[in-house]
Short mmCIF file of C-alpha atoms and ligand atoms in Angstrom, two decimals:
data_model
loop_
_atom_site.label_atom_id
_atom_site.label_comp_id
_atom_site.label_asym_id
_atom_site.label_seq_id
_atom_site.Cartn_x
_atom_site.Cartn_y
_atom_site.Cartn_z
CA UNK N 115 0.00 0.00 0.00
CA UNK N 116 1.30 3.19 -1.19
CA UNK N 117 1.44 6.46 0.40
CA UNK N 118 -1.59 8.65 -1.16
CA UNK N 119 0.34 12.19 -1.09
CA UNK N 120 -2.55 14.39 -0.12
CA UNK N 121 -2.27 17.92 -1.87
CA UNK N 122 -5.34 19.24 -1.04
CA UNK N 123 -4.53 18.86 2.53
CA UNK N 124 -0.87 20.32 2.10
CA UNK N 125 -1.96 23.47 -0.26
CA UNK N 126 -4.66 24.29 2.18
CA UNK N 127 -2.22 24.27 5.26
CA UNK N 128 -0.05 26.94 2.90
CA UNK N 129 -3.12 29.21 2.54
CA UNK N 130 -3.97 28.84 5.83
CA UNK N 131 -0.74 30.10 6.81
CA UNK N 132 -0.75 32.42 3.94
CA UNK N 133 -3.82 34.30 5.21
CA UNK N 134 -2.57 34.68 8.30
CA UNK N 135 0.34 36.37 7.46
CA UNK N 136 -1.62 38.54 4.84
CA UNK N 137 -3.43 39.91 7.86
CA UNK N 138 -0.22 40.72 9.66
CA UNK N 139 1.08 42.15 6.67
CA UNK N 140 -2.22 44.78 5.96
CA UNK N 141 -1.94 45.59 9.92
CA UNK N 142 1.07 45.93 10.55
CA UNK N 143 2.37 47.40 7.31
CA UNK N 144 -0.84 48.55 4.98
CA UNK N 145 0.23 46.37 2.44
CA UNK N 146 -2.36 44.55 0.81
CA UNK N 147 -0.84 41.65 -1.70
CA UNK N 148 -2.22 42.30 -5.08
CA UNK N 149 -2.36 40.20 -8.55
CA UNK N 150 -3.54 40.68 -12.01
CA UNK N 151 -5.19 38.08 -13.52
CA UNK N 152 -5.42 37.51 -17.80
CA UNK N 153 -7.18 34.77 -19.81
CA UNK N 154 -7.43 35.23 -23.06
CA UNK N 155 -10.16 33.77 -25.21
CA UNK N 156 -12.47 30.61 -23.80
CA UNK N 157 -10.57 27.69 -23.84
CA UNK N 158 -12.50 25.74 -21.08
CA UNK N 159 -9.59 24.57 -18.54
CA UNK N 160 -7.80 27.89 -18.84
CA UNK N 161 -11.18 29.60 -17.72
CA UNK N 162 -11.57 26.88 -14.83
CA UNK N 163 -7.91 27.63 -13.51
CA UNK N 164 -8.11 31.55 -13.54
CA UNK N 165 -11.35 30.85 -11.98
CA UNK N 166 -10.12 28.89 -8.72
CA UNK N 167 -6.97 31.33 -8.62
CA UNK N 168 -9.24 34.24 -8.00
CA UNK N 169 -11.52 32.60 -5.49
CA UNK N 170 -7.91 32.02 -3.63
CA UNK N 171 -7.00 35.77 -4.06
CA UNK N 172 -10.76 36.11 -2.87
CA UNK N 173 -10.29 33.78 0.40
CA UNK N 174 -6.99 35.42 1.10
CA UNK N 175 -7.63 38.62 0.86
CA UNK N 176 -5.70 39.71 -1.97
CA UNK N 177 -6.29 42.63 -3.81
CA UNK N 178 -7.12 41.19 -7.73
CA UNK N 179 -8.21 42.15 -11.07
CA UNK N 180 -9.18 39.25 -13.80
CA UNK N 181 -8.91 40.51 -17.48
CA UNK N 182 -10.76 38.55 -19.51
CA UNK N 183 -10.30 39.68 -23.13
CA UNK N 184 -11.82 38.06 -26.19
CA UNK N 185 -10.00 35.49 -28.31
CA UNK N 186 -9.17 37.97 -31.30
CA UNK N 187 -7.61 40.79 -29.19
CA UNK N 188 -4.90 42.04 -30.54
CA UNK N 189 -0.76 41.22 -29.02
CA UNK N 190 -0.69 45.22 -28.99
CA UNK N 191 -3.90 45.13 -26.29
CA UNK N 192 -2.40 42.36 -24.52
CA UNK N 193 1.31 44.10 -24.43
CA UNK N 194 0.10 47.49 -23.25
CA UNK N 195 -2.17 46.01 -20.66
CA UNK N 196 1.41 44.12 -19.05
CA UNK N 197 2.87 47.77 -19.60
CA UNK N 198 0.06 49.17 -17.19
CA UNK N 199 0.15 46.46 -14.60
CA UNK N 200 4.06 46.58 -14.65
CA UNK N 201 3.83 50.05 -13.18
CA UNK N 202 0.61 49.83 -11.92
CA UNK N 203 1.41 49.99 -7.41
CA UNK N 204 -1.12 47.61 -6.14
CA UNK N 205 -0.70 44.96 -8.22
CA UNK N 206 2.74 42.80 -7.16
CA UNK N 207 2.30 39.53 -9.27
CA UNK N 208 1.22 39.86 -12.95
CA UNK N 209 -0.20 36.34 -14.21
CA UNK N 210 -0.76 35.37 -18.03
CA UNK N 211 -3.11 32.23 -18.87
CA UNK N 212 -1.67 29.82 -20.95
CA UNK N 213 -1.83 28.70 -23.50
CA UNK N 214 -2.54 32.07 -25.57
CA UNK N 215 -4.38 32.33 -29.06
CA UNK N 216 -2.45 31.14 -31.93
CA UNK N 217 -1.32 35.13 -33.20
CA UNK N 218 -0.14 36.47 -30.24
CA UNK N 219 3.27 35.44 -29.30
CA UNK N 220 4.30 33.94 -25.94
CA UNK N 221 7.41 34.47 -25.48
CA UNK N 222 7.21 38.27 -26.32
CA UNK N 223 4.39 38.42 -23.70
CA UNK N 224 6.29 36.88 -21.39
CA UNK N 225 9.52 38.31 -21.67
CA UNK N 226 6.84 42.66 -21.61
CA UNK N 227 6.30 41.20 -17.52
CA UNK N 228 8.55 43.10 -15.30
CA UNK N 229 10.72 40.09 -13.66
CA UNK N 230 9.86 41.16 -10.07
CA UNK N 231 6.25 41.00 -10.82
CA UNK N 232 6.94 37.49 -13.10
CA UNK N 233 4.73 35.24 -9.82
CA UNK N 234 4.82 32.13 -12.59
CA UNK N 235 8.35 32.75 -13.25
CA UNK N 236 8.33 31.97 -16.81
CA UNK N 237 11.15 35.26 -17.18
CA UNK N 238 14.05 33.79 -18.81
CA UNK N 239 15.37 36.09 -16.21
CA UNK N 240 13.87 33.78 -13.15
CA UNK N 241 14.06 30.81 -15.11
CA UNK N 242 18.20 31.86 -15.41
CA UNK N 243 18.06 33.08 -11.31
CA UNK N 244 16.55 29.13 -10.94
CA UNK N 245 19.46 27.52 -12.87
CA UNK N 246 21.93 29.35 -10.98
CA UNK N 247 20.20 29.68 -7.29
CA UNK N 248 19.72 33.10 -7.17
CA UNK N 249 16.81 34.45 -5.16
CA UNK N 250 14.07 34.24 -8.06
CA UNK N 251 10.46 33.28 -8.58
CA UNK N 252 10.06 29.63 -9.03
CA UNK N 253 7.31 27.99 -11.72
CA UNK N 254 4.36 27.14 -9.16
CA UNK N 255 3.93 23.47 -10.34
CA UNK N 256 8.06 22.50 -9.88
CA UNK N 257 7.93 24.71 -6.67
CA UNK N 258 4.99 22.73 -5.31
CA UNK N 259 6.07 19.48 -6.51
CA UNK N 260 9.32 20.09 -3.93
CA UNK N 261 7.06 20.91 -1.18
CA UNK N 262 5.26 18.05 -1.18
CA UNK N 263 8.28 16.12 -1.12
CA UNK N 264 9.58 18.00 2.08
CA UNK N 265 6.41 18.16 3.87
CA UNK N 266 6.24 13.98 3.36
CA UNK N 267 9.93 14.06 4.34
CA UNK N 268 10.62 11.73 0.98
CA UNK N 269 14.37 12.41 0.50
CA UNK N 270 15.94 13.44 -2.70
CA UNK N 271 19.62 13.93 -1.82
CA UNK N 272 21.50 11.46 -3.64
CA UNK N 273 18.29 9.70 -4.74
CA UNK N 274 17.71 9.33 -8.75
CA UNK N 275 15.27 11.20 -9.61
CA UNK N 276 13.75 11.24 -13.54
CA UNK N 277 11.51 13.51 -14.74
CA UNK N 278 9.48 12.47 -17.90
CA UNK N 279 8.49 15.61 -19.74
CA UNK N 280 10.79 18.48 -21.03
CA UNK N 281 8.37 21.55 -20.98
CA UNK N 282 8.77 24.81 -20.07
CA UNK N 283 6.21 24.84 -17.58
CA UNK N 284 7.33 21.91 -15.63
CA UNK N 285 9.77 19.09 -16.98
CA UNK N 286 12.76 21.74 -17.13
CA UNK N 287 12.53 23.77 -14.04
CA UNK N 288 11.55 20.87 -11.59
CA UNK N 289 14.47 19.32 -12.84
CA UNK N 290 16.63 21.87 -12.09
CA UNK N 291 15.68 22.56 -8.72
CA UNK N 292 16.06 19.25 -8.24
CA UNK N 293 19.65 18.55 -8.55
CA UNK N 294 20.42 22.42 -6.99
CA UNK N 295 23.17 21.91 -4.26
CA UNK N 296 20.67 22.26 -1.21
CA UNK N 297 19.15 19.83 1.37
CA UNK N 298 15.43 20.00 -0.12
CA UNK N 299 16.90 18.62 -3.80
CA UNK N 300 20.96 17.21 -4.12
CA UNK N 301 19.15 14.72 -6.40
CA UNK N 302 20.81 12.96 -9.81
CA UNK N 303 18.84 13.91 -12.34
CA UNK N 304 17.74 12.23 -15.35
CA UNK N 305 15.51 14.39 -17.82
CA UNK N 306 13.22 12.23 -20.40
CA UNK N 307 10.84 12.78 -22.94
CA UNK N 308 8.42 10.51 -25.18
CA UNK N 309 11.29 10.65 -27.93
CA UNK N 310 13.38 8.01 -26.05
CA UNK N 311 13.61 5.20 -27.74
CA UNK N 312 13.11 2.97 -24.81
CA UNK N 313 12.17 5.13 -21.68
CA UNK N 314 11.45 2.18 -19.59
CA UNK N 315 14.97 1.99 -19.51
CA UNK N 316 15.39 4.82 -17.55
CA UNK N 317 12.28 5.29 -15.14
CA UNK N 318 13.07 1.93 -13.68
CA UNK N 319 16.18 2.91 -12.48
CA UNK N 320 14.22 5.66 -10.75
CA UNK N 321 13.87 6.17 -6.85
CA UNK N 322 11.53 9.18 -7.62
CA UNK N 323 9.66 9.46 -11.26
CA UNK N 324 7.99 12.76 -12.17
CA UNK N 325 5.57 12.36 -14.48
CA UNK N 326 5.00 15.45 -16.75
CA UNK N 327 3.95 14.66 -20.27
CA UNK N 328 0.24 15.76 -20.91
CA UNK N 329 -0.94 11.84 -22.02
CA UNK N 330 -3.69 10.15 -19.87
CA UNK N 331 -2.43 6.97 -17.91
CA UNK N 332 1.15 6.22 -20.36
CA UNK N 333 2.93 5.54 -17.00
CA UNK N 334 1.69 1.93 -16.45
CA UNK N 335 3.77 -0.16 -13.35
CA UNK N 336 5.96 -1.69 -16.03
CA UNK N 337 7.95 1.45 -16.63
CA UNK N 338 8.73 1.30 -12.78
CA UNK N 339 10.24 -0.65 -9.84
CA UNK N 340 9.13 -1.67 -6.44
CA UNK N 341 9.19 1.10 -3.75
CA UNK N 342 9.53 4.15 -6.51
CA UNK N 343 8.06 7.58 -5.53
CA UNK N 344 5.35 8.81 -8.11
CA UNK N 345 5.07 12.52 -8.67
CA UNK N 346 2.18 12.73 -11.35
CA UNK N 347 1.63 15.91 -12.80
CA UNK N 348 -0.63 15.46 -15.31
CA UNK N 349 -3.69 16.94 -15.55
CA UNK N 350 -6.15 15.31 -18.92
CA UNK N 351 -9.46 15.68 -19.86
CA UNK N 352 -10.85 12.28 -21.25
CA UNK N 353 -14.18 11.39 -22.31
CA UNK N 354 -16.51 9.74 -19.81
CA UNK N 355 -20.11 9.40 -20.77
CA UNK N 356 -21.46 8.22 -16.77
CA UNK N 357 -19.94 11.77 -15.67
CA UNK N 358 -22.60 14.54 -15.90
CA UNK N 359 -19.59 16.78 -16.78
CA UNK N 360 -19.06 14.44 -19.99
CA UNK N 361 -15.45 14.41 -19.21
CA UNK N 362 -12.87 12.78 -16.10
CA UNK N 363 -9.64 14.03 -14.85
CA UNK N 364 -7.36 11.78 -14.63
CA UNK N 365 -3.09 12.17 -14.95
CA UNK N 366 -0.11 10.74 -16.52
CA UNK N 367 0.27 7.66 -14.53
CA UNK N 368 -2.36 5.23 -14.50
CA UNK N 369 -2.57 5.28 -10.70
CA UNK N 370 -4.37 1.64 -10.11
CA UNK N 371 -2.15 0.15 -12.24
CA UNK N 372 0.97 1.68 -10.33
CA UNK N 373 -0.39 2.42 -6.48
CA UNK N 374 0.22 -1.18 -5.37
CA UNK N 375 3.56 -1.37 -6.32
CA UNK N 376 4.89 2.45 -5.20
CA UNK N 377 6.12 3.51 -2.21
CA UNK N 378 4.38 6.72 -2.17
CA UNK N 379 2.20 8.45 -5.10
CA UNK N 380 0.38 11.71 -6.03
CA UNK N 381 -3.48 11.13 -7.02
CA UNK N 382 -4.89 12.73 -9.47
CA UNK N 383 -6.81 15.66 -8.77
CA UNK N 384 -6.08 16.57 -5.27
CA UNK N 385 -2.20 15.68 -5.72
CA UNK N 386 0.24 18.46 -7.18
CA UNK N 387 -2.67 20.44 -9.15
CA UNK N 388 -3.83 22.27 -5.23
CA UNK N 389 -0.03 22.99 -5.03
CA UNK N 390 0.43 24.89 -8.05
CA UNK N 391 -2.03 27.65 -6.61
CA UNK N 392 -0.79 27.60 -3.34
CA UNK N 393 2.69 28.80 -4.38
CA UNK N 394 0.97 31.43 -6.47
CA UNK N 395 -0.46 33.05 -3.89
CA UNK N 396 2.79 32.12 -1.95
CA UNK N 397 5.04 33.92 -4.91
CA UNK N 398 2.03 36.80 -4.90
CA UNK N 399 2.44 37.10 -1.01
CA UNK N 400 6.89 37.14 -1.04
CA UNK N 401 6.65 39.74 -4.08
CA UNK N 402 4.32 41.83 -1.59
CA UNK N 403 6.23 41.47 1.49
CA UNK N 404 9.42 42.30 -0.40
CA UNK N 405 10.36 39.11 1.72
CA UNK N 406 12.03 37.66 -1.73
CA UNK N 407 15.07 39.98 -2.47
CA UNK N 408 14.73 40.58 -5.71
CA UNK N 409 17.38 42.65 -6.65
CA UNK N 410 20.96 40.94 -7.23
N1 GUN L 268 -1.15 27.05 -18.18
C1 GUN L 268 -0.96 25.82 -17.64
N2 GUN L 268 -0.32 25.93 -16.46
C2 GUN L 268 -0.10 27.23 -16.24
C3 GUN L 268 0.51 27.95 -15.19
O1 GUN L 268 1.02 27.42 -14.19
N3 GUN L 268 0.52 29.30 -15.35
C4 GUN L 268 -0.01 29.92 -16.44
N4 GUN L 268 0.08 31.23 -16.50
N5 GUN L 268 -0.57 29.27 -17.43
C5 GUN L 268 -0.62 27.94 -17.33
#
């Protein structure tokens, strides 16, 4: 019997704490942490996720605004809107939904938010402070992947640790925070993606795998050994006619298949996808607080 690593329960003891300092904070220093929110278009899980981050903001007691533009605005709208919020006082995290329509371009949105306002830290500029341990804001999925490993006390130091899933997002930054020279990672790390020609190779000489590769249940117990930690990140829609929804979430690993022969595993939801808002509003909070020194 594995251990079921409970994310709900660990993202809501963050936001607990998180809302207690946030009180402290407006008292004792009238700062109230703010965020701006953006979603571009409808895409239907992109509206759910900006959704549940502003109920947080809303439970916290953030300060927010939630932009939600239609799917043909222009990259200019979008770019001077980043322009305002990056000078705008009350707002101390800026936060773009992804992905965005097909003609406006990413990167060039990402790289218009000010770097100490970046709370997803997708700034090559955080994404270079993670690679080289500066102080920085860390991607909210990796960063919440690592607590969850410290708050169930799973060690990583010298453990092998492979993450399956090279994006931008996830695969590349939990990786390297994981082998960072520092007791919460110290791990070997072994990056993989569906282009290896045989992966099982790898993840079964895993201690921990991280699963990260956006395709429902390809992680089946044969890719593993006994005992291996299971960090599943995905998060897919599929097709399920008895739901009234229409649809099931379910993640990368196919966790039945895998639970009875893992030492400890993430379900899917209530696993890692909690912990990616809690370090939002955790970023949000340390860019308020001017508690994370920015500057070099
Ligand atoms: N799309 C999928 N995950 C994320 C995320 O963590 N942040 C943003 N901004 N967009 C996403």
């Amino acid at each position: 019997m594995a251990l079921i690593i409970d994310g709900k329960q660990v993202s809501q003891k963050i936001l607990a704490e998180l809302k207690e300092k946030t009180r402290e904070l407006k008292e004792t220093k009238g700062i109230t942490p703010g965020i701006a929110l953006l979603l571009v278009g409808d895409n239907p899980a992109s509206k759910s996720y900006v959704a549940s981050k502003k109920k947080a903001c809303e439970e916290l007691g953030y300060f927010s605004i939630v932009e939600h533009l239609p799917e043909t605005t222009p990259e200019a709208e979008v770019l001077k809107l980043i322009h305002d919020w990056n000078h705008d006082e009350r707002i101390h995290g800026i936060l773009v939904q992804l992905p965005l329509p097909r003609h406006i371009n990413e990167l060039k949105v990402t790289l218009s938010i000010k770097p100490s306002k970046d709370v997803d830290g997708f700034h090559p500029e955080n994404f270079g402070r993670l690679v080289i341990g500066l102080p920085g804001f860390r991607p909210c999925t990796p960063a919440g992947i690592i607590e969850l490993l410290k708050f169930y006390k799973l060690p990583t130091s010298g453990k092998h640790i492979v993450v399956v899933g090279r994006s931008n997002i996830v695969g590349k930054p939990v990786a390297n925070l994981l082998y960072q020279k520092n007791p919460d990672a110290n791990a070997i790390v072994t990056i993989c993606h569906t282009g290896a020609s045989d992966l099982r190779r790898f993840t079964r000489s895993a201690d921990i795998v991280i699963a990260a590769i956006g395709k429902p249940k390809f992680i089946t117990s044969d890719f593993l050994t006994n005992g291996v930690v299971v960090i599943d990140v995905g998060i897919n829609r599929v097709d399920d006619p008895s739901s009234p929804k229409g649809y099931k979430i379910v993640g990368d690993v196919d966790f039945d298949d895998v639970e009875p022969i893992a030492s400890a595993i993430t379900p899917v939801p209530g696993g890692v996808g909690p912990m990616t808002i809690a370090m939002l509003m955790k970023n949000t909070f340390l860019s308020a607080s001017g508690e994370l020194k920015y500057e070099a």
